[in-house]
Coordinates of C-alpha atoms and ligand atoms in Angstrom, one line a residue:
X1 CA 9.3 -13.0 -19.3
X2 CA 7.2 -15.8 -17.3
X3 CA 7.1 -15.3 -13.6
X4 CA 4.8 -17.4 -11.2
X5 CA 4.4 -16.7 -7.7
X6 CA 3.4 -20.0 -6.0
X7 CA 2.3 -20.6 -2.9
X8 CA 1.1 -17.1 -1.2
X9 CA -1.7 -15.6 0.2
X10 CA -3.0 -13.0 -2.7
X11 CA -4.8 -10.0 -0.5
X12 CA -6.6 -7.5 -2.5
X13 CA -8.9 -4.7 -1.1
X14 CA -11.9 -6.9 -0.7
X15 CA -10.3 -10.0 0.4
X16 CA -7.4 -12.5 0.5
X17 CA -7.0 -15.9 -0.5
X18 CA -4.6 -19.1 -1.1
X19 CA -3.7 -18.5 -5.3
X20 CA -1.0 -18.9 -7.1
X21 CA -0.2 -16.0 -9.9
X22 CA 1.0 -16.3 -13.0
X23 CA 2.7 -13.2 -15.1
X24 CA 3.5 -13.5 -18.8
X25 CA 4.3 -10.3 -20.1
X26 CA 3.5 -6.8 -18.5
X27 CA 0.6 -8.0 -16.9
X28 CA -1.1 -10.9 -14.5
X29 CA -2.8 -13.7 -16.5
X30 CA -3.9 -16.2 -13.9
X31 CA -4.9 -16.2 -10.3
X32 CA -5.7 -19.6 -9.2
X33 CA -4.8 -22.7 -7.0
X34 CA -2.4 -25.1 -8.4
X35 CA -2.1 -22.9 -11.9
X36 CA 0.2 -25.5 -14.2
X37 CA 3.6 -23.5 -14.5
X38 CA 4.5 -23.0 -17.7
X39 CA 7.9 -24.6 -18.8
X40 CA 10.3 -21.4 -19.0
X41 CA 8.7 -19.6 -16.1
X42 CA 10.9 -18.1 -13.2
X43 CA 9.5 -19.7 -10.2
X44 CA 9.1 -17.4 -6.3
X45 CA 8.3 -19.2 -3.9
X46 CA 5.9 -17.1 -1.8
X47 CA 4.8 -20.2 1.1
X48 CA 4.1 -18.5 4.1
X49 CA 4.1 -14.8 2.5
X50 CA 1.8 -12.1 1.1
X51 CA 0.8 -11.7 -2.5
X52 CA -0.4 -8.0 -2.7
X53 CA -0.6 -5.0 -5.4
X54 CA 2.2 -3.1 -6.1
X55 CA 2.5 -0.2 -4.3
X56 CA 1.2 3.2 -5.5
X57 CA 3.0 6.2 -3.3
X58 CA 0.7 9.2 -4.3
X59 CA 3.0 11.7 -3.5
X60 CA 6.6 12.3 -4.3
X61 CA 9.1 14.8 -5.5
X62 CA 12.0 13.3 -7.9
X63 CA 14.6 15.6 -9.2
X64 CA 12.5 18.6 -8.0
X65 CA 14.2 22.3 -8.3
X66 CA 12.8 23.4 -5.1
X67 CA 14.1 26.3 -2.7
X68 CA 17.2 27.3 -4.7
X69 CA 18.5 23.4 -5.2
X70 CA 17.6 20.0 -6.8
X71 CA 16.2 17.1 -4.8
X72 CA 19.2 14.5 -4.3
X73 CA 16.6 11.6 -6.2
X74 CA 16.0 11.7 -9.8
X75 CA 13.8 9.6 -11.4
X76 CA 16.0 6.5 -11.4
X77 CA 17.1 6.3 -8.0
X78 CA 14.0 7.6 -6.5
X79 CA 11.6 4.6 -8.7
X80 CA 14.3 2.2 -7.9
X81 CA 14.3 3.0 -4.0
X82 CA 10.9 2.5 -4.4
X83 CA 10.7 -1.2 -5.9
X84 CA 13.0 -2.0 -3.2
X85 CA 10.4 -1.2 -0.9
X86 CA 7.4 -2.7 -2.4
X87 CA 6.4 0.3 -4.4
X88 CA 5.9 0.2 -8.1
X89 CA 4.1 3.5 -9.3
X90 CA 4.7 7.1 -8.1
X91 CA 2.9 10.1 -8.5
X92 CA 4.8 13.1 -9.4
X93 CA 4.4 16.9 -9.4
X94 CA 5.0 18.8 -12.5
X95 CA 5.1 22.3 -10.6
X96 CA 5.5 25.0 -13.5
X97 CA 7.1 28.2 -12.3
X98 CA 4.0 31.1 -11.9
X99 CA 3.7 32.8 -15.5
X100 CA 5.6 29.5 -16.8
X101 CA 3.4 27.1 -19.7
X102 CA 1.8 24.1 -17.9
X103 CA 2.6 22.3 -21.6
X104 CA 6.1 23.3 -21.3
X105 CA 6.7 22.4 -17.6
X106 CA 4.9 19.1 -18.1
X107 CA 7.3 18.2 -20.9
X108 CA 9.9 19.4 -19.2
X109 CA 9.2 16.8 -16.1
X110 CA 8.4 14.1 -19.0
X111 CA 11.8 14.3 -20.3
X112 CA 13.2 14.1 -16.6
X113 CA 11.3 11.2 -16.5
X114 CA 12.2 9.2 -19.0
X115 CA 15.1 7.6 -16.9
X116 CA 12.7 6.0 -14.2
X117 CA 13.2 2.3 -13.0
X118 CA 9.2 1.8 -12.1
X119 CA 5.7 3.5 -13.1
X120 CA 5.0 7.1 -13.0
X121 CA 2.2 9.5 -13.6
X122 CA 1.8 12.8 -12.8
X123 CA -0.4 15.7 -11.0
X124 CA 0.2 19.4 -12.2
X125 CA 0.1 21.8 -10.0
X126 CA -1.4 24.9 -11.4
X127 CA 0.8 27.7 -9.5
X128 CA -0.9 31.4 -11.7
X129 CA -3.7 31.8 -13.7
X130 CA -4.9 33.3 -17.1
X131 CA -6.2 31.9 -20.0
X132 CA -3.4 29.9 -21.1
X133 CA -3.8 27.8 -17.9
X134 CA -7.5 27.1 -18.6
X135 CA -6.5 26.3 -22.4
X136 CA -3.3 23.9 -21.3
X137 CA -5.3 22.1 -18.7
X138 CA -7.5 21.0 -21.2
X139 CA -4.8 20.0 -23.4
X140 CA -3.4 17.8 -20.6
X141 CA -6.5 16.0 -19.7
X142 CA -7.5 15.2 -23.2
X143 CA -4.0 14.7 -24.5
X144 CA -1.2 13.6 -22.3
X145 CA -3.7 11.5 -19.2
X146 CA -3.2 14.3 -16.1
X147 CA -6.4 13.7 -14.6
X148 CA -5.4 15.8 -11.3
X149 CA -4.0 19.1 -10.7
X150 CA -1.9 20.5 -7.8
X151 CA -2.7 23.7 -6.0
X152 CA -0.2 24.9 -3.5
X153 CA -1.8 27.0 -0.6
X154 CA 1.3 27.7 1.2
X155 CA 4.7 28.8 -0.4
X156 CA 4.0 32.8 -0.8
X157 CA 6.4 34.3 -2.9
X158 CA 7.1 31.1 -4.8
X159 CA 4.2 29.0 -5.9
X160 CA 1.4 29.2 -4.1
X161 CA -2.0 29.5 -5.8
X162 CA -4.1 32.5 -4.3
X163 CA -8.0 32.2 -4.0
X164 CA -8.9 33.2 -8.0
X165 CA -6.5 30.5 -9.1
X166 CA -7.8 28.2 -6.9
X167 CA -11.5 28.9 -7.8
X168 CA -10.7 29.1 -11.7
X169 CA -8.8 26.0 -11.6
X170 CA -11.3 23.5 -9.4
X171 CA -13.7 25.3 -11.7
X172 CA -12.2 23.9 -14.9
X173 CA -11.1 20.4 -13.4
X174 CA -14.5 19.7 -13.2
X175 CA -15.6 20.7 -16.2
X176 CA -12.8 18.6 -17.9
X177 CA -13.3 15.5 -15.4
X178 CA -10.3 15.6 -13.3
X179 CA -9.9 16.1 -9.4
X180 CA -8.1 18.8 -7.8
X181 CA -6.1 18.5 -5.4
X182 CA -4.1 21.5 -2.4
X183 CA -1.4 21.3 0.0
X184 CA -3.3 23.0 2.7
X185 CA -1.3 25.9 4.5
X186 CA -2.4 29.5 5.2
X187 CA 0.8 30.2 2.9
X188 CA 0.3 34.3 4.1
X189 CA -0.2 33.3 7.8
X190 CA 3.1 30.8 7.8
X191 CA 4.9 33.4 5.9
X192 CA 3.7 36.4 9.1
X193 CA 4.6 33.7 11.4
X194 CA 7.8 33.3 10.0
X195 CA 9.1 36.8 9.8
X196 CA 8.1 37.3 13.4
X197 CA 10.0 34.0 14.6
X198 CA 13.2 36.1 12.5
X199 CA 12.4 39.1 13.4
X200 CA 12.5 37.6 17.7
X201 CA 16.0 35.5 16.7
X202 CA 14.5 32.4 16.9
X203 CA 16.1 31.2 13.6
X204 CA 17.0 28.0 14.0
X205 CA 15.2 24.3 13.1
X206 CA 13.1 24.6 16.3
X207 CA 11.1 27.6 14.9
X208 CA 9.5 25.6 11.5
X209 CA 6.6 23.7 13.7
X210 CA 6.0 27.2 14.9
X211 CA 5.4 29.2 11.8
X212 CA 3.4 26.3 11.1
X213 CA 0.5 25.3 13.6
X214 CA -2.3 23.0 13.2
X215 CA -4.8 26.1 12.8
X216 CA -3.0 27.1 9.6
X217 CA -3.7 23.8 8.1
X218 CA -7.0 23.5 9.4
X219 CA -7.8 27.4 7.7
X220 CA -6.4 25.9 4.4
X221 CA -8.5 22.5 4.8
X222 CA -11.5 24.6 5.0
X223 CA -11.2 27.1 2.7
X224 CA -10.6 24.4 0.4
X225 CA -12.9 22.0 1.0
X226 CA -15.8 24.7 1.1
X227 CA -14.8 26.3 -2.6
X228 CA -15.0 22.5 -3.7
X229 CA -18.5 22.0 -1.9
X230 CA -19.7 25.9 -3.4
X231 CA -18.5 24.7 -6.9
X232 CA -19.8 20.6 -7.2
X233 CA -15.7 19.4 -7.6
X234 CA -14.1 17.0 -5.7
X235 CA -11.0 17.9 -3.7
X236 CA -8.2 15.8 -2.2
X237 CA -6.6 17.1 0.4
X238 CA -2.5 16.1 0.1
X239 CA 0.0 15.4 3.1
X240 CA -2.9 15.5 6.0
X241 CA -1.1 15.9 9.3
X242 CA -3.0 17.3 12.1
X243 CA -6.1 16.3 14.1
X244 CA -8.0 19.6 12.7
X245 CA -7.6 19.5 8.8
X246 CA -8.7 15.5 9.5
X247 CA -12.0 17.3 10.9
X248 CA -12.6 19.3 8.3
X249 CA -12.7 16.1 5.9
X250 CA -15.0 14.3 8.2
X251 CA -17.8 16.9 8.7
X252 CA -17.4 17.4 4.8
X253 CA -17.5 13.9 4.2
X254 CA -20.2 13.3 6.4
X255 CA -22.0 15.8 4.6
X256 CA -21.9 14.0 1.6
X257 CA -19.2 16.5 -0.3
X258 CA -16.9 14.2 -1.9
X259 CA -13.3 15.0 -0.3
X260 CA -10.3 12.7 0.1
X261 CA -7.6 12.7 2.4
X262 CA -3.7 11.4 2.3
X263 CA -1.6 10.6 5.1
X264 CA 2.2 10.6 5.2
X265 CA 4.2 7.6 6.3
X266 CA 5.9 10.1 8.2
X267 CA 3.3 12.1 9.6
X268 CA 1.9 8.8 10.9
X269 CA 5.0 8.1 13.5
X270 CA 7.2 10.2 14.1
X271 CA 6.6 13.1 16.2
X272 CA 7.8 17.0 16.5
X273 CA 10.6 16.3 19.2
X274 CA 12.7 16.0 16.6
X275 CA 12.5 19.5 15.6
X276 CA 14.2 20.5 19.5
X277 CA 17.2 18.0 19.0
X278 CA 20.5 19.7 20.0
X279 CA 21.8 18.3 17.0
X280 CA 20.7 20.9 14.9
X281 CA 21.9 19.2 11.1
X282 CA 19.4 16.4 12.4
X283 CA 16.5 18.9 13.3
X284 CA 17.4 20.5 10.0
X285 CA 16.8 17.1 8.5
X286 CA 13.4 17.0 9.0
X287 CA 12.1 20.0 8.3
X288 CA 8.7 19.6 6.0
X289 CA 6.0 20.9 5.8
X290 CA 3.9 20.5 7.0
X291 CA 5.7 19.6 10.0
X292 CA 5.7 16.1 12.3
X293 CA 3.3 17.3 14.7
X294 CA 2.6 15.5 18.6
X295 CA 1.5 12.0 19.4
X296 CA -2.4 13.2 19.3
X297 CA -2.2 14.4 16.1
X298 CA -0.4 10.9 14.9
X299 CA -3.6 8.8 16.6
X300 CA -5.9 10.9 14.7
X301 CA -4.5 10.2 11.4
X302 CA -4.5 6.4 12.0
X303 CA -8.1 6.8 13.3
X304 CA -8.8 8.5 9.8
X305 CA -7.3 5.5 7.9
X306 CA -9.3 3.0 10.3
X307 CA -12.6 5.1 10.0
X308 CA -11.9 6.0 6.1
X309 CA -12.0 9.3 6.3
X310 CA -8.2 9.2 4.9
X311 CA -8.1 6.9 2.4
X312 CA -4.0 7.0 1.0
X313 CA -0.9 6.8 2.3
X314 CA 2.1 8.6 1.0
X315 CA 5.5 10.2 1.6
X316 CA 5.9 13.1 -0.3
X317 CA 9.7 12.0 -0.8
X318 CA 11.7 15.0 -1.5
X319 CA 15.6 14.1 -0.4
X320 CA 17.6 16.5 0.7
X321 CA 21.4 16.2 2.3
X322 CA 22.8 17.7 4.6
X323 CA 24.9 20.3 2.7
X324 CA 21.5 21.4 0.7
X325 CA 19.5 21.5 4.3
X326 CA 22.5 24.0 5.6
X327 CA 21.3 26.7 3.5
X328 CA 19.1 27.4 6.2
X329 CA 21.5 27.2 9.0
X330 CA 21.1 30.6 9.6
X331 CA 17.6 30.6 8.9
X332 CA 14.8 28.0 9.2
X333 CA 13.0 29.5 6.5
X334 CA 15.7 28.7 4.6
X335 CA 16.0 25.2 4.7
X336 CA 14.8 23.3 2.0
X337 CA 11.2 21.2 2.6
X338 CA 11.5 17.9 2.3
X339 CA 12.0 14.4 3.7
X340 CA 12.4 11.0 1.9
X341 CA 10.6 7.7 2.7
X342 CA 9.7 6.2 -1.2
X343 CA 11.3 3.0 0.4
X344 CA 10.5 2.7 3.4
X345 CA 6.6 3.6 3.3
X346 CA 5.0 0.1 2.7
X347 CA 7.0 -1.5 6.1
X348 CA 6.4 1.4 8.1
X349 CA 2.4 1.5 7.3
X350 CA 2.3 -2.2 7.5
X351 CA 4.4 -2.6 10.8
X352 CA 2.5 -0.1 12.9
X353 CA -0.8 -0.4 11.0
X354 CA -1.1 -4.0 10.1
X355 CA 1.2 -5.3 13.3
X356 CA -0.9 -3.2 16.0
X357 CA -4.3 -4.5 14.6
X358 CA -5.0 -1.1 13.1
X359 CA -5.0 -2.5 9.7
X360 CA -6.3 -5.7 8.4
X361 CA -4.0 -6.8 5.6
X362 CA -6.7 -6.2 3.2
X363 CA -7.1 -2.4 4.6
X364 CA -3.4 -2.1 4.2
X365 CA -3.5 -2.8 0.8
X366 CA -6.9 0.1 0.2
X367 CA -4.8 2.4 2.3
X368 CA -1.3 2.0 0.3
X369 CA -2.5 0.7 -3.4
X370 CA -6.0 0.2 -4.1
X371 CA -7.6 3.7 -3.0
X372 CA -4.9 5.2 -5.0
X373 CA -5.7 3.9 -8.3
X374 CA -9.1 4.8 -7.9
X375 CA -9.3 8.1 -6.8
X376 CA -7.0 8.4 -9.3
X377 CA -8.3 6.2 -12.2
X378 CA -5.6 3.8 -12.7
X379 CA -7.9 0.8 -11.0
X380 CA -8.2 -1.8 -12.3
X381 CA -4.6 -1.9 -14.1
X382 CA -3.0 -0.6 -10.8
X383 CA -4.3 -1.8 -7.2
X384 CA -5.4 -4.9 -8.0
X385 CA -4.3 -8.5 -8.1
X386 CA -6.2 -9.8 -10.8
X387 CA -6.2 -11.3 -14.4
X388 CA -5.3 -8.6 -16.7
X389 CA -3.8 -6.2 -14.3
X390 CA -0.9 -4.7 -14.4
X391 CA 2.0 -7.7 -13.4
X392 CA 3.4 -4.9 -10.3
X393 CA 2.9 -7.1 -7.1
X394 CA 4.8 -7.3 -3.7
X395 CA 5.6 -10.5 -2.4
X396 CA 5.5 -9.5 2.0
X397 CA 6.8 -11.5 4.7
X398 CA 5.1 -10.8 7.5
X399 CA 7.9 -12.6 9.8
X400 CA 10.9 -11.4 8.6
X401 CA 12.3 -8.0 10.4
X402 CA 15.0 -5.3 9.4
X403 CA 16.3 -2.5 10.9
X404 CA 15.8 0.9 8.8
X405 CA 19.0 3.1 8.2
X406 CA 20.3 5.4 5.8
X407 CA 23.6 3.4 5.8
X408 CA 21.5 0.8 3.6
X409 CA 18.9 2.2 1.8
X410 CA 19.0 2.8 -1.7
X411 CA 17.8 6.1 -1.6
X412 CA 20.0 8.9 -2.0
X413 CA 20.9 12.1 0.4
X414 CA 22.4 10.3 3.4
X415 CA 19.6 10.8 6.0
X416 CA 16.3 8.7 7.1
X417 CA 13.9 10.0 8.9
X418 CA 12.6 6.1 10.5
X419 CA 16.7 5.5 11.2
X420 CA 17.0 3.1 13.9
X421 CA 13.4 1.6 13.6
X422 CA 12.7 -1.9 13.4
X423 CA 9.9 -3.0 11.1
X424 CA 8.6 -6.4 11.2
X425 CA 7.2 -7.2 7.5
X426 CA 9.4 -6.5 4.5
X427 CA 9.0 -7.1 1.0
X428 CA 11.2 -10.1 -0.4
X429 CA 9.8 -9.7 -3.9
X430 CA 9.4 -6.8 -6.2
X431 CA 7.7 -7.7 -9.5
X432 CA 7.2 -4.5 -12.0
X433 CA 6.0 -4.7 -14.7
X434 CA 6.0 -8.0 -15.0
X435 CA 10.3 -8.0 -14.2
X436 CA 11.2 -9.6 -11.0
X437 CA 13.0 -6.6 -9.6
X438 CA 13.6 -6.9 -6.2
X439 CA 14.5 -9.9 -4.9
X440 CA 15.8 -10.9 -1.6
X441 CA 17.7 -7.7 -1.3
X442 CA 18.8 -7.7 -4.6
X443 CA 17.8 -4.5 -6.3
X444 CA 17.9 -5.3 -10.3
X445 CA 16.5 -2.1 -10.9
X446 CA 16.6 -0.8 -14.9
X447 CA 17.1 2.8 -15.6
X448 CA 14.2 4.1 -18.1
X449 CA 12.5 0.6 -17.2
X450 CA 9.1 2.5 -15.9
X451 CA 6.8 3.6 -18.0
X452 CA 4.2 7.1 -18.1
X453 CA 0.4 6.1 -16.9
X454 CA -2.0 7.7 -18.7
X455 CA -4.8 8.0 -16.3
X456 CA -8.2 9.3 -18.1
X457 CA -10.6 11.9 -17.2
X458 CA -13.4 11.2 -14.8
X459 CA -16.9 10.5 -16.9
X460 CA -18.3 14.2 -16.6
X461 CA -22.3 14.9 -16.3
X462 CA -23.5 18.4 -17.8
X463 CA -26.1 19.2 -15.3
Ligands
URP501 O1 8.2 19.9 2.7 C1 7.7 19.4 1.7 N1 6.5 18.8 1.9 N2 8.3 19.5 0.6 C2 7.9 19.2 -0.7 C3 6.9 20.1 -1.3 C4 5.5 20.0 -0.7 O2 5.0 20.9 0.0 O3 4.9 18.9 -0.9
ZN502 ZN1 2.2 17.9 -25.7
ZN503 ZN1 3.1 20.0 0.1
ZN504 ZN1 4.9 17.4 -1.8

């Protein structure tokens, strides 16, 4: 397939200017003014709009058996919501139960997969530890291109990694060149928290924020970040919502330790009032972790994008409905973690980053494509518009508007957490792969379409 996009403004990371692009293929082959359009080419107009990378959402959770259920995306409807929205590679968890092969669960999530509309790649999270682990890691980064592993602080009883997995594992990630990465939560302190919250009756939605506060993300951040400064690795710190885990990764980085932040599309507007709605299937609806937190926390993280001390922007989408959320109706703890936003992520980021002067349009693209691919070694194919990139490019109106709600998203599980907001700056085009996917609303999404990125270990220096 041929596809030129005429007319737009191309931004990249480092700057944006008047080009035309032409695709042929998987991948871009031109970028230039007035580029002769070859005879059979599908023609977009983009006059007046955006040419920009492909989105890359760092964090998400398709067809994840989490907290006694299933997310309600698989692969397929999650990718697809995802090219409507401007995004065009996700990056996955393969979370192996503790004592389970890392091999094994990483096939496992291969296989699930295989049915995906748009790009994926994957981080493993490294959940127990023995000698197997070390072993498999190896085998992934050399083998199978996992350049990044997961380590879950919080989830006690479950998955979370305790402080000898944590140190064996950044240990070995950077002897193989890849980059750890942690969900930071004191997993023993939210788990104390929790049973006192029970234990006082306060078991509905409104207690999850509590067993949660910004101290026990901060203790996580820190821990973290100072095993990773003790040990020479890198660490990036996943889901960053409060004011003091953003601290943490400034002094570090201002230290010179090389430690990377993500921010939630989420996390970044809406705010923990939500969680003391009378409607309690709503509150319910909300619950992650961590959780939405106050306005001040929300400023920080946009001063962390502005200042580049965060340098991504996810959403951890992990769709839930209602029914699956009223396990905890009794119970907060019970309720399964998770929100969605795959789809909505680019037109949030860009409305009240871009819109407000936050953002440049050339910082928007860093925060939600280009910083991606090179922390995590896709760049240049991914985050880039450029000859010999990957063809995955959004074509953005900034003019046009829409109104988010779960009655017309593609995503599945009934609920959105932005319901109700109105976003100015929406994609019209999706290009994938070099496939026009998304276009004016039309979702043309193909199941098994998206393809597994290898992404290759970080050069390593023996010191
Ligand atoms: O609540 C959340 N975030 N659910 C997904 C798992 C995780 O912690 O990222
Ligand atoms: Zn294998
Ligand atoms: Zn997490
Ligand atoms: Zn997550």
């Amino acid at each position: 397939m041929t596809v030129m996009i005429r007319g737009g403004t191309v931004v990249n990371a480092d700057r944006a200017f008047r080009a035309d692009v032409l695709c042929e293929g998987d991948k871009i082959v031109a970028v230039g003014e007035n580029l002769e359009l070859p005879a059979n080419a599908t023609v977009i107009d983009a006059g007046g709009q955006y040419v920009m990378p492909g989105g890359i959402d760092t964090h998400t959770h398709m067809q994840l058996p989490f907290m006694g259920t299933v997310t309600a995306d698989d692969f397929f409807t999650g990718t697809a919501a995802g090219l409507a929205g401007g995004t065009t590679t996700i990056m996955d968890f393969v979370i192996p139960n503790p004592q389970q092969s890392l091999l094994e669960a990483y096939h496992t999530w291969r296989g699930w997969a295989e049915k995906a509309a748009g790009d994926y790649t994957f981080h493993v999270a490294v959940t127990w530890w023995d000698e197997s682990v070390h072993r498999d890691m190896g085998t992934l980064v050399q083998q199978h291109g996992v350049n990044s592993f997961k380590h879950f602080m919080a989830y006690k009883n479950a998955i979370m990694a305790n402080d000898e997995t944590l140190v064996k594992s950044f240990r070995r990630a950077l002897e193989l060149g890849a980059i750890p990465t942690v969900h930071a939560e004191n997993g023993e302190l939210v788990f104390q928290l929790q049973r006192e919250l029970v234990a006082k009756g306060i078991t509905g939605p409104q207690a999850h924020p509590l067993s949660r506060p910004p101290e026990v993300e901060a203790e996580a951040a820190n821990r973290a970040i100072t095993i990773a400064g003790v040990l020479g690795t890198p660490v990036y710190i996943v889901h960053v919502s409060c004011a003091e885990a953003l601290e943490a990764i400034t002094r570090a980085r201002a230290h010179g330790q090389r430690v990377y932040g993500e921010a939630l599309a989420g996390h970044l507007v809406i705010d923990d009032s939500v969680y003391r709605s009378e409607d309690l299937e709503y509150a319910r609806a909300h619950v992650m972790s961590p959780p939405f937190r106050s306005h001040h926390h929300q400023e920080a993280l946009w001063h962390g994008l502005q200042g580049g001390n965060l340098q991504t922007t996810a959403t951890d989408h992990c769709t839930f409905c209602a029914e699956q959320k009223a396990a905890g109706k009794d119970d907060f703890t019970k309720i399964p973690n998770g929100c969605g936003g795959v789809e909505e992520r680019m037109a949030v980021v860009w409305d009240a980053g871009v819109n407000t002067g936050r953002l440049t349009p050339s910082e928007f693209v860093r925060v939600t494509s280009t910083n991606a691919a090179q922390i995590f070694n896709m760049y240049p194919r991914k985050g880039l518009i450029a000859a010999g990139a990957d063809a995955d490019i959004v074509v953005w109106d900034p003019q046009a508007s829409r109104t988010i709600s779960a009655k017309t998203q593609f995503s599945k599980g009934g609920f959105n957490v932005f319901e109700g907001r109105t976003v100015r700056g929406v994609p019209t085009h999706t290009v994938a792969a070099g496939k026009v996917v998304f276009d004016k609303g039309q979702l043309r999404a193909e199941q098994g379409a998206g393809r597994h990125i290898d992404r290759p270990a970080f050069a390593t220096v023996t010191r």
